[in-house]
Tab-separated table of C-alpha atoms in Angstrom:
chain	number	residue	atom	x	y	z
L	47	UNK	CA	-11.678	-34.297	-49.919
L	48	UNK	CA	-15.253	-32.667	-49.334
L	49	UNK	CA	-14.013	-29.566	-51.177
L	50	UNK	CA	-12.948	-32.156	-54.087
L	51	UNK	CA	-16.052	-34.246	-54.383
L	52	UNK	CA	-18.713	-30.394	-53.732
L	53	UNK	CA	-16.092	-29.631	-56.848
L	54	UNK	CA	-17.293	-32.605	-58.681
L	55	UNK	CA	-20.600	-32.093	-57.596
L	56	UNK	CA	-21.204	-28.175	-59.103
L	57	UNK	CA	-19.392	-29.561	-61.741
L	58	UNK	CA	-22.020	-31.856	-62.943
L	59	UNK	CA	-24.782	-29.496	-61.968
L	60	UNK	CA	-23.112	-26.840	-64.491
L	61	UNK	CA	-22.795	-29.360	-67.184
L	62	UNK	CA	-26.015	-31.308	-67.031
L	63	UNK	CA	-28.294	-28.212	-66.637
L	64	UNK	CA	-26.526	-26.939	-69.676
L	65	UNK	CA	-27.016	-29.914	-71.188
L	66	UNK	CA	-30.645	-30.337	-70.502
L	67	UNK	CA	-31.770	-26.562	-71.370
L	68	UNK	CA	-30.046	-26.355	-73.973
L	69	UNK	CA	-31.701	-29.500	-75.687
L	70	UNK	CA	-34.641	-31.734	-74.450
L	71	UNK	CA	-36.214	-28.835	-72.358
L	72	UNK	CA	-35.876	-25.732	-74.481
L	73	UNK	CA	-38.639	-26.192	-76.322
L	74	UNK	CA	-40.656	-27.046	-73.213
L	75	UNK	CA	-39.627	-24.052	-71.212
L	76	UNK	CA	-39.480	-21.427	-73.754
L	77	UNK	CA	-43.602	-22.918	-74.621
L	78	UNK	CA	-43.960	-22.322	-70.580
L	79	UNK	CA	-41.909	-18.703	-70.207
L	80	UNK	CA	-41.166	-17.292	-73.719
L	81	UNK	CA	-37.709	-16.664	-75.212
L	82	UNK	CA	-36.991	-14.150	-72.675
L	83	UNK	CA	-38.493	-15.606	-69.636
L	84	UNK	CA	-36.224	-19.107	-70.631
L	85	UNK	CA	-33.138	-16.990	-71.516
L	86	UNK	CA	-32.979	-15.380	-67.667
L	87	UNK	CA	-33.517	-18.831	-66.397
L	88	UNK	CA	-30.951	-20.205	-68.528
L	89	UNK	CA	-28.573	-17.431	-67.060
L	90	UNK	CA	-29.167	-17.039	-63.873
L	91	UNK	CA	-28.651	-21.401	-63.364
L	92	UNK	CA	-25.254	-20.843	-65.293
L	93	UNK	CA	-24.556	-18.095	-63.417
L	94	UNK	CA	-25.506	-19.940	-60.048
L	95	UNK	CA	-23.602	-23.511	-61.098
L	96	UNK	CA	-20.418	-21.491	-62.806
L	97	UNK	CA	-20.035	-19.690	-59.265
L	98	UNK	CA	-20.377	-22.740	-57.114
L	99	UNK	CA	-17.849	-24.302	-59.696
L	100	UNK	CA	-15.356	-21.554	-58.752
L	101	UNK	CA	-15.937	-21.553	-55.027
L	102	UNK	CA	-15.615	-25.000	-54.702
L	103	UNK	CA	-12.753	-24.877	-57.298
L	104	UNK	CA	-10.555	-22.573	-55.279
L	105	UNK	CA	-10.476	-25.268	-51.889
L	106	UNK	CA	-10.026	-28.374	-53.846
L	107	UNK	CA	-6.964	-30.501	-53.790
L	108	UNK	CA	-4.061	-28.619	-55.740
L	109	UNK	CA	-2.014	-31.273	-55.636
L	110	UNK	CA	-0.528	-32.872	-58.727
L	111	UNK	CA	-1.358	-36.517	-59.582
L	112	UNK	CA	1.203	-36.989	-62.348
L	113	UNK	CA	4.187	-34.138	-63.775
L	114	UNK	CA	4.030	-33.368	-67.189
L	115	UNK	CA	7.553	-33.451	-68.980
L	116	UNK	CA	8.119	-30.673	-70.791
L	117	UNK	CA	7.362	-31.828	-74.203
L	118	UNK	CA	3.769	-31.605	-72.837
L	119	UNK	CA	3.970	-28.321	-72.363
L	120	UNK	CA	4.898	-27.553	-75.314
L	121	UNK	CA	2.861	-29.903	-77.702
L	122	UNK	CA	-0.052	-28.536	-75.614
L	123	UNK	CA	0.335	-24.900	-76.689
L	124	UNK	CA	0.661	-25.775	-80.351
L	125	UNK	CA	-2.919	-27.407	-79.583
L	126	UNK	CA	-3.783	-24.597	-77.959
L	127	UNK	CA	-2.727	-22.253	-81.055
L	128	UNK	CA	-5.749	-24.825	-83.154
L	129	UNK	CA	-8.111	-24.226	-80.417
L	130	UNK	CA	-7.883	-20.522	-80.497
L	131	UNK	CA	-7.979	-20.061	-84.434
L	132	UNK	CA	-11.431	-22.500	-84.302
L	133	UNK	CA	-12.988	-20.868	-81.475
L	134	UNK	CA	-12.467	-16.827	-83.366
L	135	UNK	CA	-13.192	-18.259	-86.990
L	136	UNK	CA	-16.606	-19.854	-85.535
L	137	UNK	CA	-18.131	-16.374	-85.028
L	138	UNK	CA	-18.272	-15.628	-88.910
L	139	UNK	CA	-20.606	-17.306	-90.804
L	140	UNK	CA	-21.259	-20.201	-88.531
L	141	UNK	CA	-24.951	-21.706	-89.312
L	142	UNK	CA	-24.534	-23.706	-85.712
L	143	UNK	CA	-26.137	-19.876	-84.572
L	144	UNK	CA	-29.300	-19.565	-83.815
L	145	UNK	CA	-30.056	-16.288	-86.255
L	146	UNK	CA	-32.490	-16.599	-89.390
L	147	UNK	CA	-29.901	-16.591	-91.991
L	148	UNK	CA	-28.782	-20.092	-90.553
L	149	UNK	CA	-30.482	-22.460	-93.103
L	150	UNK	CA	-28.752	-19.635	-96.006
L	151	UNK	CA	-24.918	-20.446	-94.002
L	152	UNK	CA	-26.252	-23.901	-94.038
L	153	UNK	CA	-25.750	-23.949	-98.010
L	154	UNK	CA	-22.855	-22.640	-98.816
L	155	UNK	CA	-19.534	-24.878	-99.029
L	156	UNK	CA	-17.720	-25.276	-95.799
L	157	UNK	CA	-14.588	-23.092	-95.837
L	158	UNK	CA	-12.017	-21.878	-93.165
L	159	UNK	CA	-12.952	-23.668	-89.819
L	160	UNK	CA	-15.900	-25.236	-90.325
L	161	UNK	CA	-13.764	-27.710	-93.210
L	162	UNK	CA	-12.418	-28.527	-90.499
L	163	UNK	CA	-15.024	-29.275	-88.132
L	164	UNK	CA	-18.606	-27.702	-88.449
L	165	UNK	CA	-18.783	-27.231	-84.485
L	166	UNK	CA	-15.121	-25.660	-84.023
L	167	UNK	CA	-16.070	-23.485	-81.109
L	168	UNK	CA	-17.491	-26.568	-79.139
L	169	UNK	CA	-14.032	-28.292	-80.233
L	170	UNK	CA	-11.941	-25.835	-79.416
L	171	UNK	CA	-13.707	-26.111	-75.439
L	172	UNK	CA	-12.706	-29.736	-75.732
L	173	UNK	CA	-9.197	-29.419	-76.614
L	174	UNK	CA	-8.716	-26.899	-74.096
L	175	UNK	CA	-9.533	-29.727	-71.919
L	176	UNK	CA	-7.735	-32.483	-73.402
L	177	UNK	CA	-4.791	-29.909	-73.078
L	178	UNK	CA	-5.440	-29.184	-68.705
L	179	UNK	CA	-5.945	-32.582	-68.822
L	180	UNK	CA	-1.807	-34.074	-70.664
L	181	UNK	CA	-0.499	-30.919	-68.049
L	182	UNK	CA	-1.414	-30.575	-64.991
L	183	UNK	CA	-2.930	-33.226	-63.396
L	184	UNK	CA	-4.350	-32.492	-60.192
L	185	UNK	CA	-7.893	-33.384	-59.605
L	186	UNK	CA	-9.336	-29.961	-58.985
L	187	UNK	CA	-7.798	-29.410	-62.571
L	188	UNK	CA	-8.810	-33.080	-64.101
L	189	UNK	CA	-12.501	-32.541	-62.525
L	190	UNK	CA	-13.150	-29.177	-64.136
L	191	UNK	CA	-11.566	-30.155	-67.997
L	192	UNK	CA	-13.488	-33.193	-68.152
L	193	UNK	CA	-16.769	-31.397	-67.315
L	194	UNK	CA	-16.107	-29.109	-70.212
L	195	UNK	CA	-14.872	-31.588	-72.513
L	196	UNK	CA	-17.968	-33.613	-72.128
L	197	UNK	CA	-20.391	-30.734	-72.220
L	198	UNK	CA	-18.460	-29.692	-75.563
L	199	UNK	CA	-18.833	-32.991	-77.050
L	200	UNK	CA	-22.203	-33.612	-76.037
L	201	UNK	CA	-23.198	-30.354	-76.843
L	202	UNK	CA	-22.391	-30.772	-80.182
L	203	UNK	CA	-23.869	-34.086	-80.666
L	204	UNK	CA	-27.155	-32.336	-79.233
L	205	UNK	CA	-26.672	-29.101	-81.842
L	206	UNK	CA	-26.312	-31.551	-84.526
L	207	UNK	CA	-30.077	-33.466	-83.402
L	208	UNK	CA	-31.447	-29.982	-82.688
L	209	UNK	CA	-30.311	-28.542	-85.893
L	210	UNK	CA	-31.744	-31.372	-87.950
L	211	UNK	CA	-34.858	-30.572	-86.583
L	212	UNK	CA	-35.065	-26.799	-87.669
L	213	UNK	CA	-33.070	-26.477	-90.317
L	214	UNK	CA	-34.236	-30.053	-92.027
L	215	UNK	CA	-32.497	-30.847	-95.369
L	216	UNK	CA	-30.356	-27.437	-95.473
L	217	UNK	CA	-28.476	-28.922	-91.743
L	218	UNK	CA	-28.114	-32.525	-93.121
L	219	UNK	CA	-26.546	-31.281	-96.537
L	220	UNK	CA	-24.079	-29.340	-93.947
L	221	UNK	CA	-23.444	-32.336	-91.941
L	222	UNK	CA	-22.727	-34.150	-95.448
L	223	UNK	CA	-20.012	-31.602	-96.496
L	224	UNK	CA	-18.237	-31.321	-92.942
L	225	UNK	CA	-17.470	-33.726	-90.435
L	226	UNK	CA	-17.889	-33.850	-86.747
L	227	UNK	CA	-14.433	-34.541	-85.740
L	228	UNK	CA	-11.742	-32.211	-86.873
L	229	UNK	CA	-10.145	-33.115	-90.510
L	230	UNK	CA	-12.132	-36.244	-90.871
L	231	UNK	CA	-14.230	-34.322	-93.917
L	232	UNK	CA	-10.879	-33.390	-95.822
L	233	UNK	CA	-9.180	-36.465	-95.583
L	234	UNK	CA	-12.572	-38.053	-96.753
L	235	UNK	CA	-12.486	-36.102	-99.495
L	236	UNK	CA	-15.802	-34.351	-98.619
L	237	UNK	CA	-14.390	-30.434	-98.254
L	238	UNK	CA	-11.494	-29.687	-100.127
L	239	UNK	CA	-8.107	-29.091	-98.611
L	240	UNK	CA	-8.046	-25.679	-100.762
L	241	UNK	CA	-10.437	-24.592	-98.729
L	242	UNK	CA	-9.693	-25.032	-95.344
L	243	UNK	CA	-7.215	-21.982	-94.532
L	244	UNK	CA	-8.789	-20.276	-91.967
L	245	UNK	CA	-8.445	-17.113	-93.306
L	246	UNK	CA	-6.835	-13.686	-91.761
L	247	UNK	CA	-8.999	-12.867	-88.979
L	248	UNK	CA	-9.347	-16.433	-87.845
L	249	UNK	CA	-5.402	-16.498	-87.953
L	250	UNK	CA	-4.310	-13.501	-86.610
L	251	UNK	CA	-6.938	-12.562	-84.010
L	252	UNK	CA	-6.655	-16.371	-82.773
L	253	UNK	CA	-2.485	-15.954	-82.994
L	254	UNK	CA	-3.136	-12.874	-81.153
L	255	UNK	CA	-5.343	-14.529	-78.252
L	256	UNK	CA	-3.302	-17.758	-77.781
L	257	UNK	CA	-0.280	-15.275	-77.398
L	258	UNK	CA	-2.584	-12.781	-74.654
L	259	UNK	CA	-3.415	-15.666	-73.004
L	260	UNK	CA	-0.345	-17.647	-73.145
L	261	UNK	CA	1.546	-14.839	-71.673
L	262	UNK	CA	-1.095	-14.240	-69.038
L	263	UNK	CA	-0.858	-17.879	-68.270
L	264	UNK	CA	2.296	-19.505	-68.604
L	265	UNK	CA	4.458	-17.254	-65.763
L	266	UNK	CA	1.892	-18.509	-63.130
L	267	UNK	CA	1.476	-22.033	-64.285
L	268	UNK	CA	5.389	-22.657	-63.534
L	269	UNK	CA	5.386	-23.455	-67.551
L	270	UNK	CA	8.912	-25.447	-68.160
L	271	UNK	CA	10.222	-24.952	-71.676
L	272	UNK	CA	10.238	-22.171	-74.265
L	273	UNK	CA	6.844	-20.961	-73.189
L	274	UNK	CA	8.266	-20.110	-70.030
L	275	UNK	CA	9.694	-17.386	-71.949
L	276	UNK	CA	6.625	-15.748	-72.543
């Protein structure tokens, strides 16, 4: 029970220092240190709240609150196959970056993963956890996926603030063509259907790390079902 709550505890330390360096206080502390001096803070607290995350992760309760059936399982992966085509098409072209040719990115139609969502690397974090979360329900397991699923939402909700901020008009003409939540801008009509296939190297290198890490995963998990088969 102490192992659980110290869990829940690094847990919100990890998530709330992201949280608050990455928005309110970044300005403030890179003013106070500089860019570098505020990006070896900014590690070194990850660094220190991810560990304590993991210590406290690995004497937590292991037990199982609910069993998934094995439908779960298997709807999960499928989920997981979304998640991992978002998360590799969000490193090309994605104006969310902070790099100078952002407001440029910022201009162009959305296409591939971002007419989807225009934060598909924060939502592919959050499915991941809305996946741990329908599986495998112990509360080591529910503690840790709901961290990351709130510091993905939130996250974005702060990128979107921060971004109208820098960028200005060129961000809020992007947040006009895409949506926040995944396929809400096609079936609105605002990005085009046409132009929402991900493209090759969003499809195949995300095919290619849902299968690495599904085979990786599933043998130790116990994973009923045809992924056990992996």
């Amino acid at each position: 029970m102490i192992a659980t709550v110290s869990l829940a505890l690094a847990t919100i330390a990890f998530v709330g220092t992201h949280l608050a360096m990455s928005h309110p206080y970044r300005g403030r502390l890179i003013g106070q240190m500089g860019e570098a001096g505020f990006r070896l803070l900014y590690s070194l607290v990850a660094f220190v709240t991810l560990g304590l995350m993991i210590w406290a992760y690995q004497d937590a309760e292991p037990w199982p609150l609910w069993t998934a059936p094995d439908w779960a399982w298997n709807v999960g992966s499928a989920i997981m196959l979304l998640a991992s085509i978002l998360l590799v098409g969000s490193f090309m072209g994605n104006p969310a970056f902070p790099h100078p040719g952002a407001a440029k990115l910022a201009v162009k139609p959305a296409r591939g993963v971002f007419a989807v969502t225009r934060h598909p690397m924060n939502w592919s974090f959050a499915l991941w956890s809305v996946v741990h979360i329908l599986v495998y329900g112990s509360p080591r397991n529910l503690i840790v996926a709901a961290g990351i699923l709130v510091l993905a939402l939130a996250g974005s909700i702060g990128q979107d603030a921060k971004k109208r901020s820098t960028l200005g008009q060129s961000w809020r003409d992007w947040e006009g063509r895409t949506s926040f939540v995944p396929f809400a801008a096609l079936f609105s009509g605002r990005a085009k259907w046409n132009a929402a296939f991900p493209g090759a190297i969003a499809i195949g290198g995300g095919a290619l790390l849902w299968l690495a890490v599904t085979s990786l995963h599933a043998p130790t998990a116990s994973v009923p079902g045809w992924l056990g088969l992996l």
